mmCIF file with all atom_site columns, C-alpha atoms in Angstrom:
data_model
loop_
_atom_site.group_PDB
_atom_site.id
_atom_site.type_symbol
_atom_site.label_atom_id
_atom_site.label_alt_id
_atom_site.label_comp_id
_atom_site.label_asym_id
_atom_site.label_entity_id
_atom_site.label_seq_id
_atom_site.pdbx_PDB_ins_code
_atom_site.Cartn_x
_atom_site.Cartn_y
_atom_site.Cartn_z
_atom_site.occupancy
_atom_site.B_iso_or_equiv
_atom_site.pdbx_formal_charge
_atom_site.auth_seq_id
_atom_site.auth_comp_id
_atom_site.auth_asym_id
_atom_site.auth_atom_id
_atom_site.pdbx_PDB_model_num
ATOM 1  C CA . MET O 1 1  ? 0.000   0.000  0.000  1.00 0.00 ? 1  MET O CA 1
ATOM 2  C CA . ALA O 1 2  ? 1.359   3.430  -0.918 1.00 0.00 ? 2  ALA O CA 1
ATOM 3  C CA . VAL O 1 3  ? 2.374   5.817  1.870  1.00 0.00 ? 3  VAL O CA 1
ATOM 4  C CA . ASP O 1 4  ? -0.034  8.485  0.553  1.00 0.00 ? 4  ASP O CA 1
ATOM 5  C CA . GLU O 1 5  ? -2.939  6.060  0.780  1.00 0.00 ? 5  GLU O CA 1
ATOM 6  C CA . ILE O 1 6  ? -1.993  5.080  4.332  1.00 0.00 ? 6  ILE O CA 1
ATOM 7  C CA . GLN O 1 7  ? -1.701  8.735  5.311  1.00 0.00 ? 7  GLN O CA 1
ATOM 8  C CA . ASP O 1 8  ? -5.067  9.619  3.755  1.00 0.00 ? 8  ASP O CA 1
ATOM 9  C CA . ARG O 1 9  ? -6.803  6.745  5.520  1.00 0.00 ? 9  ARG O CA 1
ATOM 10 C CA . VAL O 1 10 ? -5.172  7.566  8.876  1.00 0.00 ? 10 VAL O CA 1
ATOM 11 C CA . LEU O 1 11 ? -6.212  11.216 8.548  1.00 0.00 ? 11 LEU O CA 1
ATOM 12 C CA . ALA O 1 12 ? -9.769  10.130 7.686  1.00 0.00 ? 12 ALA O CA 1
ATOM 13 C CA . VAL O 1 13 ? -9.933  8.021  10.854 1.00 0.00 ? 13 VAL O CA 1
ATOM 14 C CA . PHE O 1 14 ? -8.707  10.967 12.943 1.00 0.00 ? 14 PHE O CA 1
ATOM 15 C CA . ARG O 1 15 ? -11.276 13.282 11.347 1.00 0.00 ? 15 ARG O CA 1
ATOM 16 C CA . LYS O 1 16 ? -14.088 10.920 12.379 1.00 0.00 ? 16 LYS O CA 1
ATOM 17 C CA . ASN O 1 17 ? -13.264 11.661 16.014 1.00 0.00 ? 17 ASN O CA 1
ATOM 18 C CA . ARG O 1 18 ? -15.692 14.274 17.326 1.00 0.00 ? 18 ARG O CA 1
ATOM 19 C CA . ARG O 1 19 ? -12.964 16.317 18.988 1.00 0.00 ? 19 ARG O CA 1
ATOM 20 C CA . VAL O 1 20 ? -10.733 16.406 15.887 1.00 0.00 ? 20 VAL O CA 1
ATOM 21 C CA . GLY O 1 21 ? -13.475 17.144 13.351 1.00 0.00 ? 21 GLY O CA 1
ATOM 22 C CA . ALA O 1 22 ? -12.323 19.771 10.886 1.00 0.00 ? 22 ALA O CA 1
ATOM 23 C CA . ALA O 1 23 ? -9.092  20.685 12.691 1.00 0.00 ? 23 ALA O CA 1
ATOM 24 C CA . PRO O 1 24 ? -6.147  21.140 10.344 1.00 0.00 ? 24 PRO O CA 1
ATOM 25 C CA . LEU O 1 25 ? -4.091  17.943 10.346 1.00 0.00 ? 25 LEU O CA 1
ATOM 26 C CA . ASP O 1 26 ? -0.666  17.013 9.061  1.00 0.00 ? 26 ASP O CA 1
ATOM 27 C CA . LEU O 1 27 ? 2.014   14.500 10.017 1.00 0.00 ? 27 LEU O CA 1
ATOM 28 C CA . ASN O 1 28 ? 3.397   16.802 12.713 1.00 0.00 ? 28 ASN O CA 1
ATOM 29 C CA . THR O 1 29 ? 0.058   17.364 14.453 1.00 0.00 ? 29 THR O CA 1
ATOM 30 C CA . THR O 1 30 ? 0.339   16.047 18.000 1.00 0.00 ? 30 THR O CA 1
ATOM 31 C CA . PHE O 1 31 ? -2.347  14.461 20.119 1.00 0.00 ? 31 PHE O CA 1
ATOM 32 C CA . ASP O 1 32 ? -1.812  17.270 22.632 1.00 0.00 ? 32 ASP O CA 1
ATOM 33 C CA . GLU O 1 33 ? -2.564  19.888 19.958 1.00 0.00 ? 33 GLU O CA 1
ATOM 34 C CA . LEU O 1 34 ? -5.813  18.053 19.223 1.00 0.00 ? 34 LEU O CA 1
ATOM 35 C CA . HIS O 1 35 ? -6.601  17.892 22.974 1.00 0.00 ? 35 HIS O CA 1
ATOM 36 C CA . LEU O 1 36 ? -7.038  14.116 22.806 1.00 0.00 ? 36 LEU O CA 1
ATOM 37 C CA . ASP O 1 37 ? -7.040  12.230 26.069 1.00 0.00 ? 37 ASP O CA 1
ATOM 38 C CA . SER O 1 38 ? -5.764  8.675  26.363 1.00 0.00 ? 38 SER O CA 1
ATOM 39 C CA . LEU O 1 39 ? -9.227  7.158  25.976 1.00 0.00 ? 39 LEU O CA 1
ATOM 40 C CA . GLU O 1 40 ? -9.807  9.044  22.729 1.00 0.00 ? 40 GLU O CA 1
ATOM 41 C CA . VAL O 1 41 ? -6.399  7.976  21.426 1.00 0.00 ? 41 VAL O CA 1
ATOM 42 C CA . PHE O 1 42 ? -7.197  4.341  22.155 1.00 0.00 ? 42 PHE O CA 1
ATOM 43 C CA . CYS O 1 43 ? -10.575 4.686  20.426 1.00 0.00 ? 43 CYS O CA 1
ATOM 44 C CA . ILE O 1 44 ? -8.739  6.031  17.386 1.00 0.00 ? 44 ILE O CA 1
ATOM 45 C CA . VAL O 1 45 ? -6.269  3.127  17.596 1.00 0.00 ? 45 VAL O CA 1
ATOM 46 C CA . PHE O 1 46 ? -9.188  0.673  17.605 1.00 0.00 ? 46 PHE O CA 1
ATOM 47 C CA . ASP O 1 47 ? -10.676 2.449  14.588 1.00 0.00 ? 47 ASP O CA 1
ATOM 48 C CA . LEU O 1 48 ? -7.304  2.245  12.822 1.00 0.00 ? 48 LEU O CA 1
ATOM 49 C CA . GLU O 1 49 ? -7.085  -1.462 13.564 1.00 0.00 ? 49 GLU O CA 1
ATOM 50 C CA . ASP O 1 50 ? -10.508 -1.924 11.965 1.00 0.00 ? 50 ASP O CA 1
ATOM 51 C CA . GLU O 1 51 ? -9.663  0.337  9.012  1.00 0.00 ? 51 GLU O CA 1
ATOM 52 C CA . PHE O 1 52 ? -6.463  -1.520 8.147  1.00 0.00 ? 52 PHE O CA 1
ATOM 53 C CA . ASN O 1 53 ? -7.339  -4.956 9.583  1.00 0.00 ? 53 ASN O CA 1
ATOM 54 C CA . ILE O 1 54 ? -4.207  -4.930 11.753 1.00 0.00 ? 54 ILE O CA 1
ATOM 55 C CA . THR O 1 55 ? -3.272  -5.103 15.422 1.00 0.00 ? 55 THR O CA 1
ATOM 56 C CA . ILE O 1 56 ? -1.431  -2.244 17.108 1.00 0.00 ? 56 ILE O CA 1
ATOM 57 C CA . PRO O 1 57 ? -0.036  -3.359 20.461 1.00 0.00 ? 57 PRO O CA 1
ATOM 58 C CA . ASP O 1 58 ? -0.973  -1.214 23.460 1.00 0.00 ? 58 ASP O CA 1
ATOM 59 C CA . ASN O 1 59 ? 2.642   -0.508 24.394 1.00 0.00 ? 59 ASN O CA 1
ATOM 60 C CA . ALA O 1 60 ? 3.395   0.697  20.854 1.00 0.00 ? 60 ALA O CA 1
ATOM 61 C CA . ALA O 1 61 ? 0.274   2.874  20.796 1.00 0.00 ? 61 ALA O CA 1
ATOM 62 C CA . GLN O 1 62 ? 1.309   4.488  24.095 1.00 0.00 ? 62 GLN O CA 1
ATOM 63 C CA . THR O 1 63 ? 4.516   5.787  22.519 1.00 0.00 ? 63 THR O CA 1
ATOM 64 C CA . MET O 1 64 ? 2.770   7.490  19.591 1.00 0.00 ? 64 MET O CA 1
ATOM 65 C CA . ARG O 1 65 ? 2.611   11.256 20.022 1.00 0.00 ? 65 ARG O CA 1
ATOM 66 C CA . CYS O 1 66 ? 1.682   12.623 16.586 1.00 0.00 ? 66 CYS O CA 1
ATOM 67 C CA . ILE O 1 67 ? -0.076  11.616 13.393 1.00 0.00 ? 67 ILE O CA 1
ATOM 68 C CA . GLY O 1 68 ? 3.268   10.916 11.720 1.00 0.00 ? 68 GLY O CA 1
ATOM 69 C CA . ASP O 1 69 ? 3.997   8.309  14.412 1.00 0.00 ? 69 ASP O CA 1
ATOM 70 C CA . VAL O 1 70 ? 0.671   6.658  13.641 1.00 0.00 ? 70 VAL O CA 1
ATOM 71 C CA . VAL O 1 71 ? 1.252   6.633  9.877  1.00 0.00 ? 71 VAL O CA 1
ATOM 72 C CA . GLY O 1 72 ? 4.719   5.170  10.412 1.00 0.00 ? 72 GLY O CA 1
ATOM 73 C CA . GLY O 1 73 ? 3.382   2.539  12.796 1.00 0.00 ? 73 GLY O CA 1
ATOM 74 C CA . VAL O 1 74 ? 0.588   1.452  10.473 1.00 0.00 ? 74 VAL O CA 1
ATOM 75 C CA . ARG O 1 75 ? 3.058   1.320  7.594  1.00 0.00 ? 75 ARG O CA 1
ATOM 76 C CA . THR O 1 76 ? 5.429   -0.871 9.632  1.00 0.00 ? 76 THR O CA 1
ATOM 77 C CA . VAL O 1 77 ? 2.712   -3.345 10.572 1.00 0.00 ? 77 VAL O CA 1
ATOM 78 C CA . LEU O 1 78 ? 1.412   -3.499 6.992  1.00 0.00 ? 78 LEU O CA 1
ATOM 79 C CA . ARG O 1 79 ? 4.918   -3.935 5.598  1.00 0.00 ? 79 ARG O CA 1
ATOM 80 C CA . ASP O 1 80 ? 6.133   -6.529 8.091  1.00 0.00 ? 80 ASP O CA 1
ATOM 81 C CA . GLY O 1 81 ? 2.811   -8.220 8.747  1.00 0.00 ? 81 GLY O CA 1
ATOM 82 C CA . SER O 1 82 ? 3.514   -8.403 12.468 1.00 0.00 ? 82 SER O CA 1
ATOM 83 C CA . PRO O 1 83 ? 2.596   -6.101 15.328 1.00 0.00 ? 83 PRO O CA 1
ATOM 84 C CA . ASP O 1 84 ? 5.768   -7.292 17.090 1.00 0.00 ? 84 ASP O CA 1
ATOM 85 C CA . SER O 1 85 ? 7.875   -5.369 14.583 1.00 0.00 ? 85 SER O CA 1
ATOM 86 C CA . LEU O 1 86 ? 6.107   -2.168 15.617 1.00 0.00 ? 86 LEU O CA 1
ATOM 87 C CA . VAL O 1 87 ? 6.842   -2.830 19.284 1.00 0.00 ? 87 VAL O CA 1
ATOM 88 C CA . GLN O 1 88 ? 10.507  -3.437 18.505 1.00 0.00 ? 88 GLN O CA 1
ATOM 89 C CA . GLN O 1 89 ? 10.698  -0.265 16.398 1.00 0.00 ? 89 GLN O CA 1
ATOM 90 C CA . ARG O 1 90 ? 9.055   1.828  19.133 1.00 0.00 ? 90 ARG O CA 1
ATOM 91 C CA . GLN O 1 91 ? 11.345  0.416  21.825 1.00 0.00 ? 91 GLN O CA 1
ATOM 92 C CA . ALA O 1 92 ? 14.420  1.295  19.753 1.00 0.00 ? 92 ALA O CA 1
ATOM 93 C CA . GLN O 1 93 ? 13.443  4.984  19.648 1.00 0.00 ? 93 GLN O CA 1
#
């Protein structure tokens, strides 16, 4: 899957969140800037898992701070086919 398609789909999932709505989004937009609490972030993670038919481990999701982190994480899981690779990548950072 192309990076642009992943990014577009991730942004669409974020825009479905009532708090995000029409806020301007780019890869550098942080969860703090969107005023998302941890529950909202996990709801978005669940929506992303459904959107891409993947699993994002909780400990990897907890290290994501901006939309670029999410796009990179989804891309890693799609590329490697394993959520474990995302955990290893996040732990290395």
